[in-house]
PDB file of C-alpha atoms in Angstrom:
ATOM      1  CA  MET A1166       0.757 -23.396 -27.493  1.00 61.00           C
ATOM      2  CA  ASP A1167       0.979 -27.054 -26.469  1.00 84.00           C
ATOM      3  CA  LYS A1168       1.192 -25.905 -22.844  1.00 88.00           C
ATOM      4  CA  ALA A1169      -1.945 -23.776 -23.248  1.00 85.00           C
ATOM      5  CA  HIS A1170      -3.690 -26.680 -24.987  1.00 87.00           C
ATOM      6  CA  ARG A1171      -2.919 -29.037 -22.103  1.00 93.00           C
ATOM      7  CA  ALA A1172      -3.962 -26.475 -19.481  1.00 93.00           C
ATOM      8  CA  LEU A1173      -7.356 -25.873 -21.110  1.00 92.00           C
ATOM      9  CA  VAL A1174      -8.041 -29.577 -21.540  1.00 94.00           C
ATOM     10  CA  ASP A1175      -7.058 -30.266 -17.916  1.00 94.00           C
ATOM     11  CA  LEU A1176      -9.407 -27.536 -16.710  1.00 94.00           C
ATOM     12  CA  CYS A1177     -12.291 -29.170 -18.537  1.00 94.00           C
ATOM     13  CA  ARG A1178     -11.305 -32.648 -17.331  1.00 94.00           C
ATOM     14  CA  HIS A1179     -11.293 -31.686 -13.657  1.00 93.00           C
ATOM     15  CA  ASN A1180     -14.206 -29.224 -13.616  1.00 93.00           C
ATOM     16  CA  GLN A1181     -17.811 -29.250 -14.695  1.00 90.00           C
ATOM     17  CA  PHE A1182     -18.327 -26.117 -16.776  1.00 92.00           C
ATOM     18  CA  ASP A1183     -21.752 -25.283 -18.165  1.00 92.00           C
ATOM     19  CA  MET A1184     -20.253 -22.782 -20.597  1.00 92.00           C
ATOM     20  CA  VAL A1185     -16.828 -21.891 -21.950  1.00 92.00           C
ATOM     21  CA  PHE A1186     -16.687 -18.299 -23.134  1.00 92.00           C
ATOM     22  CA  VAL A1187     -13.800 -17.371 -25.454  1.00 90.00           C
ATOM     23  CA  MET A1188     -13.115 -13.666 -26.031  1.00 86.00           C
ATOM     24  CA  ALA A1189     -11.059 -12.492 -29.031  1.00 67.00           C
ATOM     25  CA  GLU A1190      -8.986 -15.682 -28.983  1.00 64.00           C
ATOM     26  CA  ASN A1191      -5.787 -15.669 -30.998  1.00 64.00           C
ATOM     27  CA  PHE A1192      -4.488 -19.171 -30.400  1.00 72.00           C
ATOM     28  CA  ILE A1193      -7.141 -21.806 -29.660  1.00 86.00           C
ATOM     29  CA  ARG A1194      -7.004 -24.504 -32.327  1.00 88.00           C
ATOM     30  CA  ARG A1195      -9.859 -26.677 -33.504  1.00 90.00           C
ATOM     31  CA  GLU A1196      -8.135 -29.688 -31.953  1.00 92.00           C
ATOM     32  CA  THR A1197      -8.058 -27.909 -28.591  1.00 91.00           C
ATOM     33  CA  LEU A1198     -11.768 -27.119 -28.654  1.00 92.00           C
ATOM     34  CA  GLU A1199     -12.583 -30.721 -29.571  1.00 93.00           C
ATOM     35  CA  ALA A1200     -10.305 -32.051 -26.815  1.00 94.00           C
ATOM     36  CA  MET A1201     -11.925 -29.713 -24.273  1.00 92.00           C
ATOM     37  CA  GLN A1202     -15.331 -31.110 -25.175  1.00 93.00           C
ATOM     38  CA  ASP A1203     -14.136 -34.720 -25.086  1.00 93.00           C
ATOM     39  CA  ALA A1204     -12.408 -34.274 -21.709  1.00 94.00           C
ATOM     40  CA  SER A1205     -15.433 -32.719 -20.002  1.00 92.00           C
ATOM     41  CA  PRO A1206     -17.723 -34.911 -17.863  1.00 89.00           C
ATOM     42  CA  ARG A1207     -20.546 -33.115 -19.643  1.00 89.00           C
ATOM     43  CA  PRO A1208     -19.580 -31.079 -22.738  1.00 89.00           C
ATOM     44  CA  PRO A1209     -19.952 -27.335 -22.068  1.00 92.00           C
ATOM     45  CA  VAL A1210     -21.605 -24.891 -24.428  1.00 93.00           C
ATOM     46  CA  LEU A1211     -18.805 -23.161 -26.353  1.00 94.00           C
ATOM     47  CA  MET A1212     -19.284 -19.456 -27.010  1.00 94.00           C
ATOM     48  CA  TYR A1213     -17.056 -17.009 -28.875  1.00 92.00           C
ATOM     49  CA  HIS A1214     -17.133 -13.203 -28.797  1.00 91.00           C
ATOM     50  CA  SER A1215     -15.079 -10.637 -30.698  1.00 84.00           C
ATOM     51  CA  HIS A1216     -15.248  -6.852 -30.983  1.00 81.00           C
ATOM     52  CA  ASP A1217     -12.847  -6.884 -33.955  1.00 78.00           C
ATOM     53  CA  ASN A1218     -13.859  -7.233 -37.579  1.00 78.00           C
ATOM     54  CA  ASN A1219     -12.460 -10.563 -38.700  1.00 75.00           C
ATOM     55  CA  PHE A1220     -13.282  -9.753 -42.321  1.00 79.00           C
ATOM     56  CA  SER A1221     -11.580  -6.368 -42.762  1.00 74.00           C
ATOM     57  CA  SER A1222      -8.039  -5.834 -43.990  1.00 68.00           C
ATOM     58  CA  GLY A1223      -5.418  -4.446 -41.641  1.00 60.00           C
ATOM     59  CA  ILE A1224      -7.212  -5.716 -38.533  1.00 61.00           C
ATOM     60  CA  LEU A1225      -5.570  -8.298 -36.276  1.00 59.00           C
ATOM     61  CA  LYS A1226      -7.354 -11.589 -36.818  1.00 64.00           C
ATOM     62  CA  PRO A1227      -7.358 -14.684 -34.611  1.00 65.00           C
ATOM     63  CA  ASN A1228      -5.003 -17.240 -36.143  1.00 69.00           C
ATOM     64  CA  HIS A1229      -7.514 -20.066 -36.094  1.00 77.00           C
ATOM     65  CA  PHE A1230     -10.790 -18.175 -36.276  1.00 80.00           C
ATOM     66  CA  PHE A1231     -12.120 -19.423 -39.601  1.00 83.00           C
ATOM     67  CA  SER A1232     -11.090 -23.034 -38.972  1.00 86.00           C
ATOM     68  CA  THR A1233     -12.760 -23.019 -35.541  1.00 89.00           C
ATOM     69  CA  LEU A1234     -15.842 -20.917 -36.323  1.00 91.00           C
ATOM     70  CA  ASN A1235     -18.225 -23.847 -36.567  1.00 92.00           C
ATOM     71  CA  GLU A1236     -16.823 -25.575 -33.479  1.00 92.00           C
ATOM     72  CA  TYR A1237     -18.581 -22.979 -31.326  1.00 94.00           C
ATOM     73  CA  ASP A1238     -22.191 -23.409 -30.294  1.00 95.00           C
ATOM     74  CA  LEU A1239     -22.774 -19.645 -30.431  1.00 96.00           C
ATOM     75  CA  VAL A1240     -20.815 -16.736 -31.871  1.00 95.00           C
ATOM     76  CA  PHE A1241     -21.279 -13.090 -30.852  1.00 96.00           C
ATOM     77  CA  THR A1242     -19.986 -10.026 -32.665  1.00 94.00           C
ATOM     78  CA  THR A1243     -20.162  -6.265 -32.126  1.00 95.00           C
ATOM     79  CA  LYS A1244     -20.162  -5.861 -35.926  1.00 95.00           C
ATOM     80  CA  SER A1245     -23.768  -6.258 -37.039  1.00 96.00           C
ATOM     81  CA  GLN A1246     -22.719  -6.697 -40.668  1.00 95.00           C
ATOM     82  CA  ASN A1247     -20.761  -9.824 -39.740  1.00 93.00           C
ATOM     83  CA  VAL A1248     -23.753 -11.862 -38.588  1.00 96.00           C
ATOM     84  CA  GLU A1249     -24.734 -12.801 -42.137  1.00 96.00           C
ATOM     85  CA  ARG A1250     -21.079 -13.334 -43.057  1.00 94.00           C
ATOM     86  CA  TYR A1251     -20.699 -15.849 -40.243  1.00 94.00           C
ATOM     87  CA  LYS A1252     -23.911 -17.574 -41.285  1.00 96.00           C
ATOM     88  CA  SER A1253     -22.687 -17.818 -44.877  1.00 95.00           C
ATOM     89  CA  LEU A1254     -19.687 -19.734 -43.503  1.00 94.00           C
ATOM     90  CA  GLY A1255     -21.982 -22.196 -41.760  1.00 96.00           C
ATOM     91  CA  GLN A1256     -22.245 -20.694 -38.266  1.00 95.00           C
ATOM     92  CA  GLN A1257     -26.011 -20.300 -37.954  1.00 96.00           C
ATOM     93  CA  ASN A1258     -25.970 -19.338 -34.266  1.00 96.00           C
ATOM     94  CA  SER A1259     -24.403 -15.929 -34.875  1.00 96.00           C
ATOM     95  CA  PHE A1260     -25.683 -12.880 -33.016  1.00 97.00           C
ATOM     96  CA  PHE A1261     -25.068  -9.136 -32.872  1.00 98.00           C
ATOM     97  CA  ILE A1262     -24.213  -7.899 -29.371  1.00 98.00           C
ATOM     98  CA  PRO A1263     -23.396  -4.155 -29.252  1.00 98.00           C
ATOM     99  CA  SER A1264     -20.373  -2.735 -27.481  1.00 98.00           C
ATOM    100  CA  ALA A1265     -20.835  -1.452 -23.936  1.00 98.00           C
ATOM    101  CA  TYR A1266     -19.363   0.460 -21.005  1.00 98.00           C
ATOM    102  CA  GLU A1267     -18.221  -0.540 -17.511  1.00 98.00           C
ATOM    103  CA  PRO A1268     -20.007   1.478 -14.771  1.00 98.00           C
ATOM    104  CA  ALA A1269     -17.165   0.969 -12.282  1.00 98.00           C
ATOM    105  CA  VAL A1270     -14.821   2.759 -14.703  1.00 97.00           C
ATOM    106  CA  HIS A1271     -16.904   4.846 -17.067  1.00 98.00           C
ATOM    107  CA  HIS A1272     -18.751   7.405 -14.969  1.00 98.00           C
ATOM    108  CA  PRO A1273     -18.562  11.168 -14.345  1.00 97.00           C
ATOM    109  CA  VAL A1274     -15.569  12.140 -12.210  1.00 96.00           C
ATOM    110  CA  LEU A1275     -16.287  14.694  -9.508  1.00 92.00           C
ATOM    111  CA  GLU A1276     -14.427  17.961  -9.997  1.00 88.00           C
ATOM    112  CA  GLN A1277     -12.705  17.692  -6.599  1.00 92.00           C
ATOM    113  CA  ASP A1278     -11.257  14.321  -7.687  1.00 93.00           C
ATOM    114  CA  SER A1279     -10.213  15.474 -11.149  1.00 94.00           C
ATOM    115  CA  ARG A1280      -6.928  16.718 -12.559  1.00 94.00           C
ATOM    116  CA  TYR A1281      -8.925  19.219 -14.598  1.00 91.00           C
ATOM    117  CA  ARG A1282     -11.545  21.888 -14.179  1.00 85.00           C
ATOM    118  CA  LYS A1283     -15.011  21.148 -15.539  1.00 82.00           C
ATOM    119  CA  SER A1284     -14.997  21.519 -19.343  1.00 78.00           C
ATOM    120  CA  GLU A1285     -11.347  22.590 -19.218  1.00 88.00           C
ATOM    121  CA  LEU A1286     -10.696  20.311 -22.199  1.00 96.00           C
ATOM    122  CA  LEU A1287     -12.672  21.843 -25.053  1.00 97.00           C
ATOM    123  CA  VAL A1288     -12.537  18.985 -27.567  1.00 98.00           C
ATOM    124  CA  THR A1289     -10.988  15.574 -26.942  1.00 98.00           C
ATOM    125  CA  PHE A1290     -10.387  12.402 -28.864  1.00 98.00           C
ATOM    126  CA  VAL A1291      -9.139   9.182 -27.276  1.00 98.00           C
ATOM    127  CA  GLY A1292      -8.155   6.500 -29.756  1.00 95.00           C
ATOM    128  CA  THR A1293      -5.396   4.876 -31.775  1.00 93.00           C
ATOM    129  CA  TYR A1294      -3.897   6.826 -34.658  1.00 93.00           C
ATOM    130  CA  ASP A1295      -5.305   6.170 -38.117  1.00 89.00           C
ATOM    131  CA  ARG A1296      -4.571   8.236 -41.230  1.00 90.00           C
ATOM    132  CA  SER A1297      -8.272   8.688 -41.900  1.00 90.00           C
ATOM    133  CA  ARG A1298      -8.476  10.781 -38.725  1.00 93.00           C
ATOM    134  CA  ASP A1299      -5.935  13.419 -39.758  1.00 94.00           C
ATOM    135  CA  PRO A1300      -8.208  15.551 -41.994  1.00 94.00           C
ATOM    136  CA  ILE A1301     -11.072  15.415 -39.490  1.00 95.00           C
ATOM    137  CA  LEU A1302      -8.937  16.611 -36.593  1.00 96.00           C
ATOM    138  CA  GLU A1303      -7.283  19.245 -38.758  1.00 95.00           C
ATOM    139  CA  LYS A1304     -10.736  20.660 -39.471  1.00 96.00           C
ATOM    140  CA  VAL A1305     -11.638  20.629 -35.773  1.00 97.00           C
ATOM    141  CA  GLY A1306      -8.637  22.870 -35.076  1.00 95.00           C
ATOM    142  CA  TRP A1307      -5.636  21.887 -32.989  1.00 96.00           C
ATOM    143  CA  ASP A1308      -5.875  25.031 -30.866  1.00 95.00           C
ATOM    144  CA  ARG A1309      -8.927  23.576 -29.076  1.00 97.00           C
ATOM    145  CA  LEU A1310      -8.159  19.869 -29.404  1.00 98.00           C
ATOM    146  CA  GLN A1311      -6.418  17.324 -27.153  1.00 98.00           C
ATOM    147  CA  VAL A1312      -5.716  13.776 -28.363  1.00 98.00           C
ATOM    148  CA  TRP A1313      -4.635  10.630 -26.494  1.00 98.00           C
ATOM    149  CA  GLY A1314      -3.786   7.262 -28.007  1.00 97.00           C
ATOM    150  CA  SER A1315      -1.198   4.908 -29.428  1.00 95.00           C
ATOM    151  CA  HIS A1316       0.934   5.621 -32.509  1.00 95.00           C
ATOM    152  CA  TRP A1317       0.143   9.318 -32.832  1.00 96.00           C
ATOM    153  CA  GLN A1318       3.848   9.941 -33.503  1.00 96.00           C
ATOM    154  CA  ARG A1319       2.992   8.718 -37.018  1.00 95.00           C
ATOM    155  CA  SER A1320       0.662  11.638 -37.642  1.00 95.00           C
ATOM    156  CA  PRO A1321       2.063  14.416 -39.844  1.00 95.00           C
ATOM    157  CA  HIS A1322       0.557  16.811 -37.293  1.00 95.00           C
ATOM    158  CA  PHE A1323       2.571  15.439 -34.374  1.00 95.00           C
ATOM    159  CA  PRO A1324       5.754  17.543 -34.773  1.00 95.00           C
ATOM    160  CA  LYS A1325       3.796  20.789 -34.883  1.00 96.00           C
ATOM    161  CA  HIS A1326       1.185  19.957 -32.239  1.00 96.00           C
ATOM    162  CA  LYS A1327       3.062  17.976 -29.579  1.00 95.00           C
ATOM    163  CA  ASP A1328       1.402  20.050 -26.875  1.00 95.00           C
ATOM    164  CA  HIS A1329      -1.973  18.747 -28.037  1.00 97.00           C
ATOM    165  CA  ILE A1330      -1.090  15.138 -28.889  1.00 97.00           C
ATOM    166  CA  HIS A1331      -0.376  12.663 -26.096  1.00 97.00           C
ATOM    167  CA  PRO A1332       0.920   9.557 -27.923  1.00 94.00           C
ATOM    168  CA  ASN A1333      -0.008   7.027 -25.285  1.00 95.00           C
ATOM    169  CA  PRO A1334      -3.222   5.189 -24.395  1.00 96.00           C
ATOM    170  CA  ILE A1335      -5.125   6.068 -21.246  1.00 97.00           C
ATOM    171  CA  TYR A1336      -7.260   3.729 -19.183  1.00 96.00           C
ATOM    172  CA  TYR A1337      -9.511   3.478 -16.141  1.00 96.00           C
ATOM    173  CA  PHE A1338      -9.637   6.625 -13.965  1.00 97.00           C
ATOM    174  CA  GLU A1339      -7.448   8.690 -16.286  1.00 97.00           C
ATOM    175  CA  PHE A1340      -9.681   7.815 -19.234  1.00 98.00           C
ATOM    176  CA  ALA A1341     -12.864   8.707 -17.340  1.00 98.00           C
ATOM    177  CA  ASP A1342     -11.267  11.886 -15.999  1.00 98.00           C
ATOM    178  CA  VAL A1343     -10.391  13.137 -19.478  1.00 98.00           C
ATOM    179  CA  LEU A1344     -13.877  12.458 -20.825  1.00 97.00           C
ATOM    180  CA  SER A1345     -15.626  13.880 -17.762  1.00 96.00           C
ATOM    181  CA  SER A1346     -13.598  17.076 -18.103  1.00 96.00           C
ATOM    182  CA  SER A1347     -14.327  17.472 -21.818  1.00 97.00           C
ATOM    183  CA  ALA A1348     -16.792  19.995 -23.140  1.00 97.00           C
ATOM    184  CA  CYS A1349     -17.032  17.887 -26.307  1.00 98.00           C
ATOM    185  CA  SER A1350     -15.600  14.445 -27.068  1.00 99.00           C
ATOM    186  CA  LEU A1351     -15.251  12.769 -30.454  1.00 99.00           C
ATOM    187  CA  GLY A1352     -16.392   9.199 -31.014  1.00 98.00           C
ATOM    188  CA  LEU A1353     -14.725   8.625 -34.381  1.00 97.00           C
ATOM    189  CA  LEU A1354     -15.144   5.414 -36.372  1.00 95.00           C
ATOM    190  CA  ARG A1355     -12.574   3.523 -38.449  1.00 89.00           C
ATOM    191  CA  ALA A1356     -13.544   2.949 -42.064  1.00 82.00           C
ATOM    192  CA  GLU A1357     -10.905   0.216 -42.270  1.00 80.00           C
ATOM    193  CA  ALA A1358     -12.722  -1.751 -39.576  1.00 84.00           C
ATOM    194  CA  GLU A1359     -16.145  -0.972 -41.082  1.00 89.00           C
ATOM    195  CA  ASP A1360     -17.185   0.501 -37.734  1.00 93.00           C
ATOM    196  CA  LEU A1361     -20.846   1.390 -37.352  1.00 96.00           C
ATOM    197  CA  HIS A1362     -20.377   2.035 -33.635  1.00 97.00           C
ATOM    198  CA  THR A1363     -17.604   1.349 -31.090  1.00 96.00           C
ATOM    199  CA  GLN A1364     -17.052   1.133 -27.330  1.00 97.00           C
ATOM    200  CA  ARG A1365     -16.707   4.930 -27.310  1.00 98.00           C
ATOM    201  CA  THR A1366     -20.343   5.154 -28.429  1.00 99.00           C
ATOM    202  CA  PHE A1367     -21.246   4.213 -24.848  1.00 99.00           C
ATOM    203  CA  GLU A1368     -18.131   5.145 -22.867  1.00 99.00           C
ATOM    204  CA  ILE A1369     -18.319   8.847 -23.777  1.00 99.00           C
ATOM    205  CA  PRO A1370     -21.908   9.472 -22.586  1.00 99.00           C
ATOM    206  CA  ALA A1371     -21.379   7.159 -19.605  1.00 99.00           C
ATOM    207  CA  CYS A1372     -18.660   9.577 -18.453  1.00 98.00           C
ATOM    208  CA  GLY A1373     -21.035  12.506 -18.890  1.00 97.00           C
ATOM    209  CA  ALA A1374     -19.388  14.056 -21.944  1.00 97.00           C
ATOM    210  CA  LEU A1375     -21.175  15.408 -24.998  1.00 98.00           C
ATOM    211  CA  GLN A1376     -20.515  12.939 -27.802  1.00 99.00           C
ATOM    212  CA  PHE A1377     -19.867  13.926 -31.414  1.00 99.00           C
ATOM    213  CA  SER A1378     -20.023  10.932 -33.714  1.00 98.00           C
ATOM    214  CA  PRO A1379     -20.301  10.112 -37.412  1.00 98.00           C
ATOM    215  CA  ARG A1380     -23.930   9.656 -38.370  1.00 98.00           C
ATOM    216  CA  THR A1381     -24.847   5.977 -38.752  1.00 98.00           C
ATOM    217  CA  ASP A1382     -28.183   4.210 -38.453  1.00 98.00           C
ATOM    218  CA  GLU A1383     -26.677   1.943 -35.825  1.00 98.00           C
ATOM    219  CA  ILE A1384     -25.604   4.806 -33.563  1.00 99.00           C
ATOM    220  CA  LEU A1385     -28.982   6.457 -34.026  1.00 99.00           C
ATOM    221  CA  SER A1386     -30.657   3.250 -32.856  1.00 98.00           C
ATOM    222  CA  PHE A1387     -29.007   3.876 -29.461  1.00 98.00           C
ATOM    223  CA  PHE A1388     -29.248   7.679 -29.135  1.00 99.00           C
ATOM    224  CA  GLU A1389     -31.525  10.384 -30.514  1.00 99.00           C
ATOM    225  CA  GLU A1390     -29.701  12.917 -32.656  1.00 99.00           C
ATOM    226  CA  ASP A1391     -29.464  16.484 -31.325  1.00 98.00           C
ATOM    227  CA  LYS A1392     -31.159  15.407 -28.095  1.00 99.00           C
ATOM    228  CA  GLU A1393     -28.742  12.769 -26.750  1.00 99.00           C
ATOM    229  CA  ILE A1394     -25.867  12.854 -29.240  1.00 99.00           C
ATOM    230  CA  VAL A1395     -24.483  15.176 -31.915  1.00 99.00           C
ATOM    231  CA  CYS A1396     -23.805  13.581 -35.305  1.00 99.00           C
ATOM    232  CA  PHE A1397     -22.048  14.654 -38.471  1.00 98.00           C
ATOM    233  CA  SER A1398     -21.501  13.417 -42.014  1.00 98.00           C
ATOM    234  CA  SER A1399     -18.521  15.600 -42.926  1.00 97.00           C
ATOM    235  CA  ALA A1400     -15.617  17.394 -41.288  1.00 97.00           C
ATOM    236  CA  GLU A1401     -17.274  20.704 -42.150  1.00 98.00           C
ATOM    237  CA  GLU A1402     -20.499  19.718 -40.382  1.00 98.00           C
ATOM    238  CA  LEU A1403     -18.489  18.589 -37.355  1.00 98.00           C
ATOM    239  CA  LYS A1404     -16.666  21.933 -37.178  1.00 98.00           C
ATOM    240  CA  ASP A1405     -19.905  23.908 -37.444  1.00 98.00           C
ATOM    241  CA  LYS A1406     -21.562  21.897 -34.682  1.00 99.00           C
ATOM    242  CA  LEU A1407     -18.532  22.150 -32.412  1.00 98.00           C
ATOM    243  CA  ASP A1408     -18.539  25.918 -32.925  1.00 98.00           C
ATOM    244  CA  TYR A1409     -22.192  26.060 -31.896  1.00 98.00           C
ATOM    245  CA  TYR A1410     -21.999  23.845 -28.817  1.00 98.00           C
ATOM    246  CA  LEU A1411     -18.790  25.401 -27.542  1.00 97.00           C
ATOM    247  CA  ARG A1412     -20.567  28.771 -27.609  1.00 97.00           C
ATOM    248  CA  ASP A1413     -23.748  27.517 -25.931  1.00 97.00           C
ATOM    249  CA  GLU A1414     -22.995  25.851 -22.601  1.00 96.00           C
ATOM    250  CA  SER A1415     -26.682  25.373 -21.776  1.00 98.00           C
ATOM    251  CA  ALA A1416     -27.384  23.475 -25.004  1.00 98.00           C
ATOM    252  CA  ARG A1417     -24.210  21.455 -24.562  1.00 97.00           C
ATOM    253  CA  ARG A1418     -25.101  20.433 -21.025  1.00 97.00           C
ATOM    254  CA  LYS A1419     -28.678  19.536 -21.980  1.00 98.00           C
ATOM    255  CA  VAL A1420     -27.618  17.078 -24.696  1.00 99.00           C
ATOM    256  CA  ALA A1421     -24.770  15.635 -22.600  1.00 98.00           C
ATOM    257  CA  GLU A1422     -27.052  14.978 -19.628  1.00 98.00           C
ATOM    258  CA  ALA A1423     -29.714  13.387 -21.830  1.00 99.00           C
ATOM    259  CA  GLY A1424     -27.095  11.175 -23.483  1.00 99.00           C
ATOM    260  CA  HIS A1425     -25.811  10.076 -20.088  1.00 99.00           C
ATOM    261  CA  ARG A1426     -29.328   9.186 -18.920  1.00 98.00           C
ATOM    262  CA  ARG A1427     -30.052   7.210 -22.085  1.00 98.00           C
ATOM    263  CA  CYS A1428     -26.775   5.325 -21.774  1.00 98.00           C
ATOM    264  CA  VAL A1429     -27.322   4.386 -18.131  1.00 97.00           C
ATOM    265  CA  ASP A1430     -31.073   3.746 -18.325  1.00 97.00           C
ATOM    266  CA  GLY A1431     -30.812   1.911 -21.655  1.00 96.00           C
ATOM    267  CA  LYS A1432     -28.975  -1.073 -20.169  1.00 96.00           C
ATOM    268  CA  HIS A1433     -25.778  -0.651 -22.172  1.00 98.00           C
ATOM    269  CA  ALA A1434     -23.341  -1.876 -19.494  1.00 98.00           C
ATOM    270  CA  TYR A1435     -21.215  -4.985 -20.002  1.00 98.00           C
ATOM    271  CA  ILE A1436     -23.286  -6.901 -17.468  1.00 98.00           C
ATOM    272  CA  ASP A1437     -26.352  -6.204 -19.628  1.00 98.00           C
ATOM    273  CA  ARG A1438     -24.555  -7.640 -22.670  1.00 98.00           C
ATOM    274  CA  VAL A1439     -23.564 -10.734 -20.680  1.00 96.00           C
ATOM    275  CA  ARG A1440     -27.189 -11.237 -19.660  1.00 97.00           C
ATOM    276  CA  SER A1441     -28.221 -10.988 -23.318  1.00 97.00           C
ATOM    277  CA  MET A1442     -25.647 -13.608 -24.324  1.00 96.00           C
ATOM    278  CA  ILE A1443     -26.711 -15.995 -21.567  1.00 95.00           C
ATOM    279  CA  GLN A1444     -30.341 -15.551 -22.598  1.00 96.00           C
ATOM    280  CA  LEU A1445     -29.428 -16.407 -26.199  1.00 96.00           C
ATOM    281  CA  ALA A1446     -27.475 -19.433 -24.969  1.00 94.00           C
ATOM    282  CA  ALA A1447     -30.337 -20.673 -22.761  1.00 93.00           C
ATOM    283  CA  PRO A1448     -31.960 -22.968 -25.378  1.00 91.00           C
ATOM    284  CA  GLN A1449     -28.625 -24.664 -26.046  1.00 85.00           C
ATOM    285  CA  LEU A1450     -28.001 -25.049 -22.309  1.00 84.00           C
ATOM    286  CA  ARG A1451     -31.415 -26.649 -21.821  1.00 84.00           C
ATOM    287  CA  ARG A1452     -30.806 -29.100 -24.668  1.00 80.00           C
ATOM    288  CA  THR A1453     -27.381 -30.191 -23.424  1.00 75.00           C
ATOM    289  CA  HIS A1454     -27.834 -29.908 -19.670  1.00 71.00           C
ATOM    290  CA  GLY A1455     -31.509 -30.625 -19.192  1.00 64.00           C
TER     291      GLY A1455
END
C-alpha cells in the first residue's frame, strides 16, 4: 500500500489534474488523499463512485470508506437510499447516479454472429449465486432455464441441473450473445444489497432481450410496466407472466423492442452518467479552478 500511496502522490505532483475520480476504491487512505491534494500544483476535485452498498451486511466494503468519506468533494452512488445516509455522516455533496450499460458491449448480436438461434434460450439469468434466488428459479422451471454466474456450485439445484447451470461468469460478447438470444431474461435483485435496480436493469434491454424484473418504484421510473418491461412481485406472478410471453411471440417482441428503444433513447449509457457527474461537479470546478 505504501507503493500505491507514493505512486498516486507522484502522479499528482507531476501532473495538473482538474479531477481525480475514484471508483469502488478498497485501499486509498485518508492520508493518501490529503497528500495527493497537498502535492498537486492546484488541488483537484476529488470524486468517489461506488455501485456497491457500503451499508449492507455481507457486501464487500472499501477498507477506508467511512474514514475517507468526507475527504471527497463529491460522492456518487447507484443506491438511491444511500444519499441520505452519506449526508447523515457529513458528506453533503452526495448524489444518486443510476447504473448504466456500455453500447460497445451491450447491444443486440446479429444471428449470423451468434452461437445461438434467435430466442433459442427460453429464459436466462446471468448473475452471482445467492440463496434468495433458489426459490424464484425453482418456480420458473429448470426445464426452460439457463443460468450463468459465479458460485452456482453452492446451489442445492446444481447437482440435478448441471446441464442448465453454468457456474462461471460471462462478459463482453458472450454476455451480449446470451442476452440477445434469450426469449426472456431475468433481472433479479439482491435483498442483501438492498437493490432497487442494478446494471442488468439497463444491460438486458440494451441487448434487445425482454426483461423480467422485481417490481420497484425505481425500476418503473426508467421503464413503463407491460410496455417496456415485465415486472413481478412474487415467484408465482413471474411464472404466470413467463408462461404468457413464451406463448405469445408477438407480445414478447413488442415489449422487448420498446424496452430497447427506451434504454437507448433514454440516455442510460455510461457516457451519459459521466456527463451527469461532470455537470454536478461543475460548480466545485468553477470555485477551485476559476
